[in-house]
Amino acid sequence: MTTAEKIFPGFLTGGGEMGERIRNFDWSKTSLGNPGQWPQGLKTCVRIMLSSPQPIWIGWGTDLTKLYNDAYIDIVRGKHPQALGQPSSVVWKDIWKDIEPLLSKAMLKDEGTYVESQLLIMERSGFPEETYYTFSYTPVLGDDGKPAGIICYNTADTERIINERSLKTLQQLDTLVHKKNEQEIYEAAAKALAFNKQDFPFAIIYKITNDGSSAEMVAAAGFRKDETELPTTVDLQDPARKNIARAVAENRIVESTNNGRWKNIPKGAWDVIPHQFVHVPVKSANKKFPLAILTIGLNPYRKFDDAYRNFVQLIADQVSLGINNVLAYEEEVMARKKIEESEQRFRTLTETLPQLVWVTDAKGRQQFASGRWIQYTGITPSGEDSWSAIVHEEDVQNIFNAWTLALETGKNYTVDVRLKSKKGEYRWHYGHGEPIRNEAAEITNWMGSFTDIHDQKLFAEKLELLVQQRTAELSEKNIALERSNKELESFTYVASHDLQEPLRKIQTFIGLIEKSSGDKDAVKKYYQKIDASANRMSELIRSVLTFSRISKEDEELMETDLNKILEGVKNDYELRIGEKKAKIKSGKLPTIKANPLQMNQLFSNLISNSLKFSKEKPEIKISSQIISGDKIPGQHGADPQQKFVQLTFADNGIGFDQSFNEKIFTLFQRLHAKHEYSGTGIGLSIVKKIIELHKGFIAAESKPGKGAVFTVWLPV
C-alpha cells in the first residue's frame, strides 16, 4: 500500500512537515507503539501541538520520547529531524543537567513548571550556543490518572535579550561626547564594555603611535589591575603580533584565535575563556593609521556573525567619534591663540610688573623699555648704548659675551649683572631673554627682563664665604659645611629656576594678552595670572630672607618654658584654629635651655603645617619625655650619656609617603602643587636648621591619609 493510500488517525492530520514526519515514522520501534493505540491524553496533546503556531514539544513515557511541531524546528536546528522519536535525554544531552530536575518534578510530583528567559547553552549547530527561552512543563495524565508525559510551550527570547544588552551598552557609550580628552574617552568606553560581560569577557584599548610602529595600553575591561599577562606595550613589528598589526596597517577588523598562549584571561560571564579575539580599529578622521585598536575577547557561546560584527564596529565608531571631536576642539582652541599682536596691550601690561622689561630688534638694538626700567635707571632706551651706561664695569664683558652668544645661536640669554640705579647704586639683577620668531622660524625680536636678586646674591656670597671658612675646620664643622653647601645650592636654584618660572609665566601671558586684544575677559584673566606670578616671586624672596635671618649657633641660650612658647603660638594662630575648628592637646612640657625666639619659630612652623595640611577638623597632640642619647633612633652621633627632651607633634592631616621623610626638610621642597596647598617649602627647613643649631635631631613618620608625627630631640 502506498503512502497516499495509508489511513491515519484523525488526530494526526495536518501539521505541515512535522505532521507528515510523525505520520510516516515507525513508532513500533519506540516505547509509544502504534499511534492508533496511543492513550487519549497523548492524542489530545499531539492534536494541539500540530495545530499550534507556537513552538511545542511533547515528551511521553518514562524516557520522554520526543515529538515536536514545525515551529519547534528552529529550536532543535541541527538535531532535526533525528530528534523525532528519540528520548529527551538523548536529544538534549547538552542541557540535560539544567532541565532534568524540572522534568522530574512534572513526572514524579505532578507539578508544572514555568521558567522565564532561561539561559541554556545548546549545541544545535555544531558549537555550544547561548540561548534564552521562556517555557513551561505541564504534566499530562495517563489512563491511570498519573503523569504519563509532558507538553512544553516555548517562546524564544535569545534575540530580544541580546538586542537589549547591545542597546544598553550603546546607551552607556553616549556619555563619550561629554568627555574632555582622549584618556577620559578610552576609560569611559572600557567602563561601558565592562558592564557587558557576556559579549565582552574582556577588552583592551591600545593607543597607536603616529607612525604605526607600536601601541600602548590606555584602558582595559575585565582584567584585574595586577594582571601579569596583560601586555601594556605592543611592538607591531613583532611577528607574534601580526594580527593586531594587520588591523592597524589595513584599518579593518581582524579576527584572531586563542592559540593557547593565553591561559588566564578573563572569562567574563562564562565558564570558559574566549576562543576568539577581534582587533577593531578606532579610525582617525585625517590620519593614515587608526587612533587606537580595540582588542575584544569574544563571547565563546555566540557566533561572530554580521550582527555581532556590526555591533562591535558600532562601538569602535562611537569611540572614534568622541576622540575626533576632542581633537577637533583642541585644534580649534590652538587656532584661537593665533591672533594678531597688540603692542599697546603689551606696553600696558609691562607697567604692572616689578621686573625691568625690555624688547630689542633681531640685532640687539633696544626698542622698548617698561616704566620700571626708566624709573630705576632714569634712562630712556636709545639703541645699543642704553646697556653700557648702566652695567657695572666689571660685568660689561660678561653680559657682552652672553648677549653675543644668544644673538649668534638664537638660544635663550641668561646672566647675573649689576645694574646702576639713577641714584648711582649698583644692585644685582637676574637677566633673562628669549627670541621671538615668526612663522618661518626667523628671529624678529628679543624680549626679556631683569629681576632684582641683590639680597639673595649677597646672602649667597655670605654663605659661600662661610663655606670657604669651614673647609678648614674639624670634621664636626665639615658636617655644617655640607649643610651650607646644600643651602647654597637651593638658593642658587631658586634664583635660576623658581624665580625664572614666574617670569616665564609672565612673559607667556604677555604674549597671550597681545594676541587677545579684543577679548577683555581673557585679558583680565591674564592680568590676574601675571599678578599671581609676581606675588609668587615676592613670596619666594621673603621666604629666602626668613631662612637667612635664623641666628647662628653662638646665639645665647636661656631657660625657656616650652609651655609658654606653646601658649604664645596658640594665640598667634587663634583665628586659624577657630576657622578650622582645630584642637591642640598637650601634656605639661619641660623648661630647657634654648633660644626663645627660635623655639617660637619651631612650634609655629610645625603647628602651621598641621593646620594647613588637613582636610577635616585638625587635631594636634603634643607630648614630651626625657630620654638618653642612645634611645634616639638612627642618631648614632648622639652622646649616649646626654639627656634629651623628646617632643612629639602628632596630627590627623593628609600625611605623606614615608619615602619623603628626609626630602621634606630640604630647602624649598614641596610635596604638593601650589594650587592645592600654599607655601614655599621652606617651613620644615627652618625647623631643621633651628634644631641643628641647638645640637638636636628631628624625624618624621607618616602614611598618606593617616596624619604625620614629627619627633624632636633637644639636649636638656
XYZ file of C-alpha atoms in Angstrom, residues 1-687:
687
model
C 0.000 0.000 0.000
C 1.426 3.413 -0.935
C 1.816 6.307 1.497
C -1.099 8.093 -0.126
C -3.275 5.021 0.450
C -2.475 4.719 4.143
C -5.175 5.701 6.553
C -4.039 7.748 9.593
C -5.906 8.558 12.799
C -7.679 11.902 12.663
C -5.560 13.464 15.423
C -2.508 13.205 13.121
C -3.927 15.207 10.219
C -2.269 18.441 9.064
C 0.760 19.829 10.903
C 2.970 20.615 7.901
C 6.393 18.965 7.713
C 6.291 17.532 11.213
C 2.749 16.198 10.727
C 3.995 14.304 7.695
C 7.077 13.022 9.551
C 5.018 11.875 12.556
C 2.557 10.073 10.305
C 5.344 8.219 8.456
C 7.524 7.499 11.482
C 7.881 3.823 12.542
C 6.593 4.214 16.100
C 6.585 0.487 16.650
C 10.323 0.722 17.374
C 9.686 3.108 20.259
C 8.038 2.727 23.636
C 4.945 4.542 22.259
C 3.926 1.816 19.805
C 1.255 2.179 17.085
C -0.348 5.691 17.094
C -3.790 4.102 16.888
C -3.177 2.611 20.353
C -1.843 5.776 21.942
C -3.530 6.980 25.171
C -6.184 9.631 24.738
C -4.098 12.187 26.639
C -1.212 11.825 24.184
C -3.565 12.030 21.192
C -5.069 15.248 22.508
C -1.634 16.808 23.092
C -0.432 15.842 19.592
C -3.536 17.380 18.058
C -2.934 20.623 19.980
C 0.760 20.629 19.037
C 0.248 20.075 15.281
C -2.370 22.791 15.022
C -0.420 25.432 17.019
C 1.909 28.097 15.526
C 3.816 28.231 18.847
C 6.930 26.047 19.325
C 5.736 22.964 21.241
C 7.286 19.625 22.057
C 5.878 16.569 23.805
C 7.758 14.018 25.850
C 5.894 10.747 26.544
C 6.629 7.709 28.614
C 9.376 7.027 31.124
C 12.045 8.053 28.583
C 10.007 11.093 27.466
C 10.076 10.120 23.773
C 10.148 13.386 21.830
C 7.553 14.777 19.395
C 7.531 18.400 18.131
C 5.881 20.696 15.606
C 7.144 22.826 12.704
C 7.612 25.932 14.891
C 9.976 23.946 17.134
C 12.335 23.003 14.255
C 14.281 26.272 14.677
C 14.968 25.385 18.316
C 16.423 21.936 17.631
C 18.116 23.095 14.377
C 20.970 20.675 13.637
C 19.330 17.957 15.731
C 16.380 17.874 13.287
C 14.929 15.514 12.110
C 16.847 12.930 14.154
C 15.305 14.282 17.344
C 11.858 12.866 16.459
C 11.108 9.688 18.385
C 14.336 9.942 20.449
C 14.402 10.001 24.288
C 14.590 13.591 25.523
C 17.776 12.839 27.472
C 19.468 11.915 24.174
C 18.162 14.908 22.220
C 19.052 17.434 24.948
C 22.080 15.767 26.488
C 23.894 19.135 26.352
C 21.321 20.841 28.631
C 20.023 17.771 30.447
C 21.586 18.868 33.728
C 19.526 22.082 33.503
C 16.121 20.648 32.504
C 16.104 17.168 34.088
C 15.179 18.447 37.586
C 12.209 20.331 36.108
C 11.045 17.310 34.076
C 11.347 15.014 37.091
C 9.242 17.419 39.126
C 6.472 17.187 36.494
C 6.634 13.414 36.043
C 7.139 12.348 39.658
C 5.250 15.037 41.594
C 2.627 16.033 39.014
C 3.810 19.678 39.354
C 4.090 22.004 36.381
C 6.994 24.422 35.873
C 7.153 27.870 34.258
C 10.567 29.483 33.567
C 11.160 32.931 32.038
C 14.157 33.776 29.846
C 16.160 30.759 30.992
C 19.811 30.679 29.813
C 20.565 27.350 28.105
C 23.879 26.544 26.395
C 22.687 24.387 23.473
C 24.692 22.507 20.878
C 22.363 22.734 17.868
C 24.644 23.882 15.057
C 27.941 22.204 15.811
C 29.012 24.528 18.665
C 27.759 25.437 22.166
C 25.427 28.415 21.781
C 23.990 30.973 24.217
C 20.171 30.787 24.086
C 17.288 32.103 26.176
C 13.812 30.614 26.340
C 10.643 31.070 28.293
C 8.931 27.662 28.622
C 6.586 25.570 30.725
C 6.499 21.845 31.507
C 2.892 20.729 32.025
C 2.338 17.110 33.168
C -0.204 15.115 31.096
C -2.067 12.318 32.911
C -2.360 8.832 31.507
C -5.306 6.441 31.701
C -4.259 5.520 35.259
C -4.553 9.145 36.420
C -0.788 9.551 36.891
C 1.638 11.703 34.826
C 2.453 9.827 31.623
C 4.242 12.662 29.810
C 4.656 16.418 29.495
C 3.758 19.105 26.974
C 6.131 22.069 26.666
C 5.245 25.500 25.263
C 8.273 27.570 24.209
C 8.951 31.267 23.498
C 12.351 32.203 22.020
C 13.929 35.166 23.928
C 17.525 34.951 22.639
C 17.368 37.708 20.032
C 15.459 40.066 22.351
C 17.887 39.657 25.262
C 20.998 40.082 23.095
C 19.499 43.175 21.433
C 18.568 44.716 24.794
C 22.064 44.015 26.059
C 23.609 45.660 22.999
C 21.342 48.693 23.259
C 22.264 49.208 26.909
C 25.982 49.134 26.024
C 25.484 51.689 23.247
C 23.491 53.927 25.603
C 26.365 53.900 28.081
C 28.723 54.901 25.266
C 26.610 58.011 24.619
C 28.487 59.671 27.516
C 31.667 59.773 25.410
C 30.569 63.006 23.737
C 30.837 64.798 27.098
C 34.449 63.798 27.805
C 37.209 66.415 27.633
C 40.244 64.430 26.483
C 41.319 61.170 24.839
C 42.133 59.326 28.058
C 38.729 60.059 29.570
C 37.072 58.670 26.430
C 39.141 55.479 26.492
C 38.408 54.883 30.185
C 34.670 55.571 29.763
C 34.498 53.175 26.794
C 36.252 50.432 28.790
C 33.866 51.014 31.694
C 30.829 50.643 29.397
C 32.194 47.385 27.932
C 32.914 46.050 31.423
C 29.167 46.014 32.165
C 28.505 43.667 29.225
C 30.462 40.656 30.443
C 28.518 38.326 28.117
C 29.599 39.856 24.803
C 32.902 41.269 26.089
C 34.598 38.907 28.583
C 37.481 41.348 28.324
C 38.508 44.347 26.251
C 41.793 46.242 25.884
C 42.249 49.608 24.191
C 45.676 50.280 22.703
C 46.628 53.777 21.528
C 48.596 53.664 18.269
C 51.693 55.799 17.716
C 51.632 58.241 14.794
C 53.980 56.067 12.740
C 52.004 52.891 13.455
C 55.033 51.081 14.881
C 53.791 50.375 18.388
C 50.759 50.529 20.650
C 50.334 51.409 24.308
C 47.519 50.161 26.539
C 45.391 53.088 27.753
C 42.339 51.286 29.214
C 41.034 47.781 29.866
C 37.862 45.991 30.952
C 37.614 42.643 32.685
C 41.249 42.450 33.774
C 42.442 42.937 37.308
C 44.792 45.850 37.882
C 47.584 43.436 38.830
C 47.058 41.146 35.820
C 50.556 39.974 34.824
C 49.589 38.651 31.396
C 48.203 41.980 30.233
C 50.663 43.491 27.699
C 50.931 47.226 28.334
C 53.039 47.903 25.226
C 52.842 46.100 21.886
C 55.615 46.142 19.288
C 53.723 45.998 15.992
C 56.908 44.890 14.210
C 56.926 41.671 16.287
C 55.758 38.697 14.121
C 53.860 37.368 17.141
C 51.630 40.459 16.905
C 50.804 40.039 13.214
C 47.011 40.109 13.636
C 46.849 43.375 15.570
C 49.496 44.770 13.177
C 47.235 43.863 10.222
C 44.323 45.647 11.868
C 46.492 48.774 12.161
C 48.031 48.592 8.682
C 44.806 47.672 6.843
C 42.491 49.712 9.079
C 39.909 46.920 9.356
C 38.603 44.316 11.794
C 40.908 41.297 12.068
C 39.910 38.071 13.807
C 42.368 36.089 15.907
C 42.188 32.652 17.534
C 43.475 31.845 21.022
C 46.340 29.518 20.180
C 46.913 28.534 23.806
C 49.218 31.414 24.671
C 46.556 32.999 26.861
C 45.515 30.702 29.688
C 44.379 33.029 32.460
C 42.470 35.687 30.561
C 39.088 36.779 31.989
C 36.043 34.579 31.323
C 33.507 37.368 31.752
C 30.051 35.879 32.434
C 31.024 32.402 31.202
C 32.721 29.285 32.495
C 35.360 29.133 29.741
C 37.855 31.645 28.362
C 37.230 33.205 24.913
C 38.267 31.124 21.913
C 38.416 34.104 19.570
C 39.555 37.724 19.687
C 38.934 40.607 17.307
C 41.125 43.661 16.778
C 38.908 46.608 15.834
C 40.418 49.896 14.562
C 39.250 53.152 16.152
C 39.592 55.205 12.994
C 41.026 58.701 12.659
C 39.427 61.398 10.552
C 42.688 62.520 8.984
C 45.492 60.099 9.865
C 46.915 57.145 7.964
C 46.791 54.801 10.943
C 43.957 54.267 13.440
C 43.898 56.294 16.644
C 43.614 53.091 18.656
C 42.870 49.376 18.453
C 40.049 47.850 20.485
C 41.008 44.235 21.241
C 37.987 42.209 22.405
C 37.651 38.680 23.713
C 34.508 37.320 22.008
C 31.596 35.524 23.650
C 32.554 31.811 23.481
C 28.874 30.876 23.136
C 27.938 33.295 20.365
C 28.732 33.083 16.656
C 30.657 36.087 15.317
C 28.031 36.764 12.667
C 27.109 40.009 10.907
C 25.017 41.250 13.837
C 27.853 40.700 16.330
C 30.413 42.207 13.922
C 28.241 45.280 13.264
C 27.725 45.758 16.998
C 31.485 45.719 17.628
C 32.093 48.117 14.733
C 29.424 50.475 16.053
C 31.206 50.598 19.416
C 34.523 51.451 17.742
C 32.753 54.138 15.695
C 31.329 55.676 18.900
C 34.823 55.834 20.429
C 36.228 57.259 17.189
C 33.560 59.964 17.096
C 34.291 61.003 20.672
C 38.064 61.198 20.154
C 37.847 63.021 16.829
C 35.510 65.564 18.433
C 38.037 66.149 21.224
C 40.914 66.505 18.756
C 38.904 68.901 16.612
C 38.094 71.008 19.646
C 41.747 71.118 20.720
C 42.782 72.221 17.226
C 40.136 74.929 17.311
C 41.456 76.197 20.647
C 45.020 76.261 19.331
C 43.910 78.182 16.274
C 42.307 80.864 18.511
C 45.778 81.581 20.119
C 46.998 82.685 16.710
C 45.658 86.215 16.958
C 47.376 89.381 15.716
C 49.791 91.001 18.156
C 48.695 94.028 20.136
C 51.643 96.271 21.023
C 49.552 98.628 23.131
C 48.309 95.759 25.341
C 51.877 94.612 25.834
C 53.016 98.087 26.858
C 50.128 98.415 29.306
C 50.893 95.032 30.820
C 54.573 95.679 31.436
C 53.745 98.708 33.591
C 52.189 96.362 36.184
C 55.260 94.138 36.561
C 58.030 94.617 39.165
C 60.673 93.485 36.635
C 62.575 95.718 34.214
C 61.101 94.547 30.901
C 62.823 95.211 27.564
C 62.491 94.469 23.859
C 65.163 94.693 21.155
C 65.189 94.079 17.432
C 66.807 90.982 15.943
C 70.270 92.596 16.117
C 70.007 93.647 19.750
C 69.080 97.314 19.362
C 66.808 98.264 22.241
C 63.346 99.265 21.070
C 61.253 99.289 24.209
C 61.680 99.506 27.977
C 58.985 99.357 30.643
C 58.207 102.153 33.055
C 60.055 100.239 35.794
C 63.203 100.304 33.645
C 63.036 104.057 33.248
C 62.059 104.525 36.909
C 65.099 102.516 38.076
C 67.744 103.675 35.578
C 66.455 107.135 34.709
C 67.428 106.403 31.082
C 65.096 106.216 28.096
C 66.086 103.463 25.613
C 68.047 104.826 22.670
C 69.561 101.817 20.925
C 72.646 99.727 21.717
C 74.258 102.326 24.017
C 71.419 102.063 26.552
C 73.039 98.973 28.065
C 76.574 100.145 28.598
C 75.511 103.198 30.577
C 74.004 101.187 33.448
C 76.113 97.984 33.597
C 78.871 97.728 36.207
C 82.268 97.906 34.551
C 83.271 94.525 35.982
C 80.189 92.916 34.406
C 80.370 94.529 30.955
C 82.398 91.729 29.348
C 80.246 89.030 30.943
C 76.967 90.468 29.669
C 78.532 91.188 26.274
C 79.661 87.559 25.896
C 76.262 86.154 26.943
C 74.359 88.529 24.672
C 76.647 87.897 21.684
C 76.269 84.125 22.104
C 72.477 84.464 22.216
C 72.430 86.575 19.031
C 74.689 84.074 17.219
C 72.907 80.890 18.302
C 69.334 82.087 18.787
C 69.263 80.433 22.212
C 67.912 81.884 25.446
C 70.022 84.514 27.184
C 70.657 84.469 30.948
C 73.092 86.486 33.029
C 73.662 87.847 36.543
C 74.691 91.508 36.325
C 74.923 94.640 38.460
C 72.783 97.499 37.139
C 73.194 101.124 38.240
C 70.146 102.984 39.530
C 69.539 106.654 38.810
C 70.830 107.275 42.373
C 74.179 105.731 41.443
C 73.627 102.499 43.448
C 74.507 99.137 41.854
C 72.173 96.203 42.556
C 72.427 92.620 41.329
C 69.800 91.567 38.771
C 68.980 88.282 37.066
C 68.661 88.866 33.322
C 66.690 86.563 31.057
C 65.839 86.945 27.373
C 64.147 84.814 24.729
C 63.907 85.132 20.945
C 60.577 85.939 19.280
C 60.219 84.131 15.958
C 57.853 84.483 13.015
C 56.096 81.631 11.200
C 59.249 80.985 9.189
C 61.157 80.443 12.487
C 63.158 83.628 11.906
C 64.042 85.779 14.918
C 62.273 89.129 14.672
C 62.796 90.438 18.213
C 64.244 89.637 21.602
C 62.198 90.080 24.767
C 63.273 89.723 28.370
C 63.536 91.246 31.810
C 65.819 91.932 34.748
C 64.750 90.791 38.242
C 66.297 92.284 41.384
C 68.179 89.485 43.222
C 70.515 91.729 45.191
C 69.520 90.453 48.657
C 69.695 86.817 47.583
C 73.034 87.382 45.869
C 74.592 88.964 48.937
C 73.269 86.194 51.112
C 74.600 83.576 48.687
C 78.006 85.264 48.741
C 77.867 85.286 52.528
C 77.104 81.569 52.541
C 79.903 80.914 50.082
C 82.344 82.769 52.320
C 81.110 80.740 55.279
C 81.689 77.531 53.287
C 85.248 78.584 52.495
C 85.937 79.299 56.182
C 84.533 75.993 57.366
C 86.546 73.883 54.920
C 89.485 74.401 57.271
C 87.608 73.318 60.413
C 87.432 69.877 62.068
C 85.122 67.045 60.886
C 82.226 68.210 63.080
C 82.323 71.544 61.275
C 82.532 69.768 57.917
C 79.014 68.451 58.525
C 77.783 72.017 58.862
C 79.748 72.891 55.724
C 77.882 70.229 53.746
C 74.596 71.626 55.020
C 75.619 75.143 53.982
C 76.547 73.856 50.527
C 73.087 72.351 50.141
C 71.502 75.607 51.262
C 73.654 77.483 48.778
C 72.552 75.113 46.018
C 68.941 75.707 46.982
C 69.388 79.475 46.874
C 71.096 79.186 43.506
C 68.196 77.039 42.315
C 65.546 79.475 43.481
C 67.436 82.295 41.765
C 67.877 80.400 38.492
C 64.661 78.389 38.437
C 61.945 79.264 40.952
C 62.293 82.992 40.188
C 62.598 82.219 36.496
C 59.395 80.140 36.402
C 57.038 83.016 37.414
C 58.899 85.235 34.957
C 58.370 82.704 32.168
C 54.665 82.663 33.007
C 54.578 86.455 32.977
C 56.206 86.508 29.553
C 53.768 83.865 28.276
C 50.743 85.798 29.483
C 52.195 88.988 27.990
C 52.116 87.251 24.617
C 48.581 85.976 25.233
C 47.350 89.487 26.114
C 48.871 90.868 22.961
C 47.104 88.215 20.953
C 43.772 88.652 22.780
C 43.356 92.382 22.338
C 39.660 92.077 21.525
C 38.771 89.823 24.463
C 38.504 91.906 27.635
C 37.633 88.939 29.840
C 40.663 86.966 28.644
C 42.924 89.996 29.134
C 41.591 90.473 32.663
C 42.258 86.820 33.465
C 45.822 87.059 32.139
C 46.447 90.191 34.239
C 45.299 88.243 37.315
C 47.657 85.371 36.483
C 50.540 87.823 35.996
C 49.775 89.375 39.374
C 49.738 85.919 40.965
C 53.123 85.076 39.408
C 54.605 88.358 40.647
C 53.259 87.659 44.153
C 54.781 84.168 43.940
C 58.202 85.735 43.291
C 57.771 88.082 46.238
C 56.764 85.169 48.469
C 59.881 83.215 47.449
C 62.119 86.208 48.173
C 60.518 86.724 51.605
C 60.988 83.021 52.389
C 64.672 83.239 51.487
C 65.111 86.217 53.771
C 63.285 84.437 56.620
C 65.619 81.461 56.307
C 68.661 83.719 56.148
C 67.754 85.503 59.368
C 67.820 82.375 61.540
C 70.548 83.002 64.151
C 73.901 81.238 64.315
C 74.947 78.565 66.758
C 76.571 81.092 69.095
C 73.234 82.783 69.917
C 72.734 82.998 73.689
C 70.570 80.236 75.167
C 68.395 80.805 78.210
C 65.907 78.945 80.375
C 62.830 78.619 78.119
C 59.441 77.358 79.294
C 58.013 75.407 76.359
C 54.506 75.674 77.844
C 54.662 79.465 77.445
C 56.034 79.049 73.931
C 53.078 76.803 73.021
C 50.534 79.222 74.506
C 52.063 82.095 72.534
C 51.845 80.155 69.251
C 48.241 79.157 70.003
C 47.409 82.827 70.496
C 49.117 83.683 67.185
C 47.012 81.111 65.334
C 43.812 81.758 67.290
C 41.823 82.778 64.186
C 43.020 79.852 62.024
C 42.378 77.412 64.862
C 38.860 78.775 65.202
C 38.192 78.748 61.443
C 39.317 75.120 61.047
C 37.721 74.037 64.385
C 41.107 72.645 65.351
C 42.023 71.058 68.695
C 45.517 71.259 70.180
C 46.111 68.892 73.093
C 49.314 68.763 75.134
C 50.664 67.495 78.407
C 52.987 69.507 80.629
C 56.093 70.477 78.670
C 59.561 70.964 80.226
C 61.742 74.040 80.600
C 65.009 73.802 78.637
C 67.956 75.990 77.692
C 67.147 77.326 74.251
C 66.665 80.436 72.139
C 63.054 81.501 72.892
C 62.522 83.175 69.509
C 63.728 80.094 67.644
C 61.608 77.811 69.806
C 58.643 80.000 68.891
C 59.538 79.560 65.189
C 59.881 75.785 65.665
C 56.476 75.369 67.346
C 54.887 77.845 64.926
C 56.061 76.055 61.770
C 55.111 72.558 62.978
C 51.654 73.638 64.165
C 51.116 75.716 60.998
C 51.952 72.640 58.886
C 49.391 70.538 60.767
C 46.717 73.212 60.334
C 47.497 73.689 56.648
C 47.731 70.069 55.506
C 44.371 68.837 56.777
C 41.025 68.189 55.094
C 38.963 67.656 58.225
C 38.933 69.172 61.707
C 42.626 69.218 62.652
C 43.650 67.514 65.889
C 47.203 68.114 67.106
C 48.696 66.214 70.069
C 51.933 67.398 71.667
C 53.735 65.270 74.263
C 57.184 65.120 75.850
C 59.518 62.852 77.801
C 63.162 62.773 78.865
C 65.388 60.115 77.267
C 69.113 59.392 76.931
C 71.016 59.894 73.688
C 71.299 56.167 72.989
C 67.483 55.940 72.748
C 67.290 58.265 69.733
C 66.563 56.064 66.679
C 69.101 56.281 63.872
C 71.129 59.076 65.526
C 74.363 57.227 66.240
C 76.233 60.506 66.649
C 74.279 61.474 69.780
C 76.120 61.319 73.107
C 74.627 58.273 74.878
C 75.153 59.983 78.276
C 73.434 63.200 77.199
C 69.827 63.655 78.275
C 67.363 64.862 75.652
C 63.801 66.108 75.818
C 61.743 64.238 73.229
C 58.893 66.355 71.823
C 56.233 64.642 69.704
C 53.880 66.570 67.402
C 51.155 64.245 66.011
C 48.284 65.294 63.737
C 45.422 63.784 61.741
C 46.241 65.566 58.471
C 46.730 64.327 54.909
C 50.119 62.808 55.695
C 52.759 61.870 53.110
C 54.584 58.847 51.728
C 57.307 57.681 54.162
C 59.813 57.681 51.301
C 59.777 61.507 51.559
C 60.661 61.588 55.294
C 64.057 63.188 54.557
C 63.111 65.116 51.425
C 60.525 67.260 53.250
C 63.287 69.013 55.232
C 65.082 70.112 52.030
C 65.019 73.826 51.330
C 62.152 74.851 49.010
C 60.939 71.253 48.782
C 57.179 70.825 48.210
C 55.178 67.588 48.011
C 52.025 69.239 46.722
C 51.179 71.597 43.878
C 50.870 75.321 44.722
C 47.172 75.325 43.786
C 46.486 72.569 46.360
C 48.324 73.993 49.382
C 50.023 77.359 49.681
C 53.592 77.969 50.826
C 57.163 77.979 49.559
C 58.513 74.732 51.020
C 60.812 76.471 53.496
C 58.963 75.907 56.797
C 60.386 72.490 57.672
C 63.854 73.618 56.522
C 63.639 76.388 59.152
C 62.578 73.818 61.763
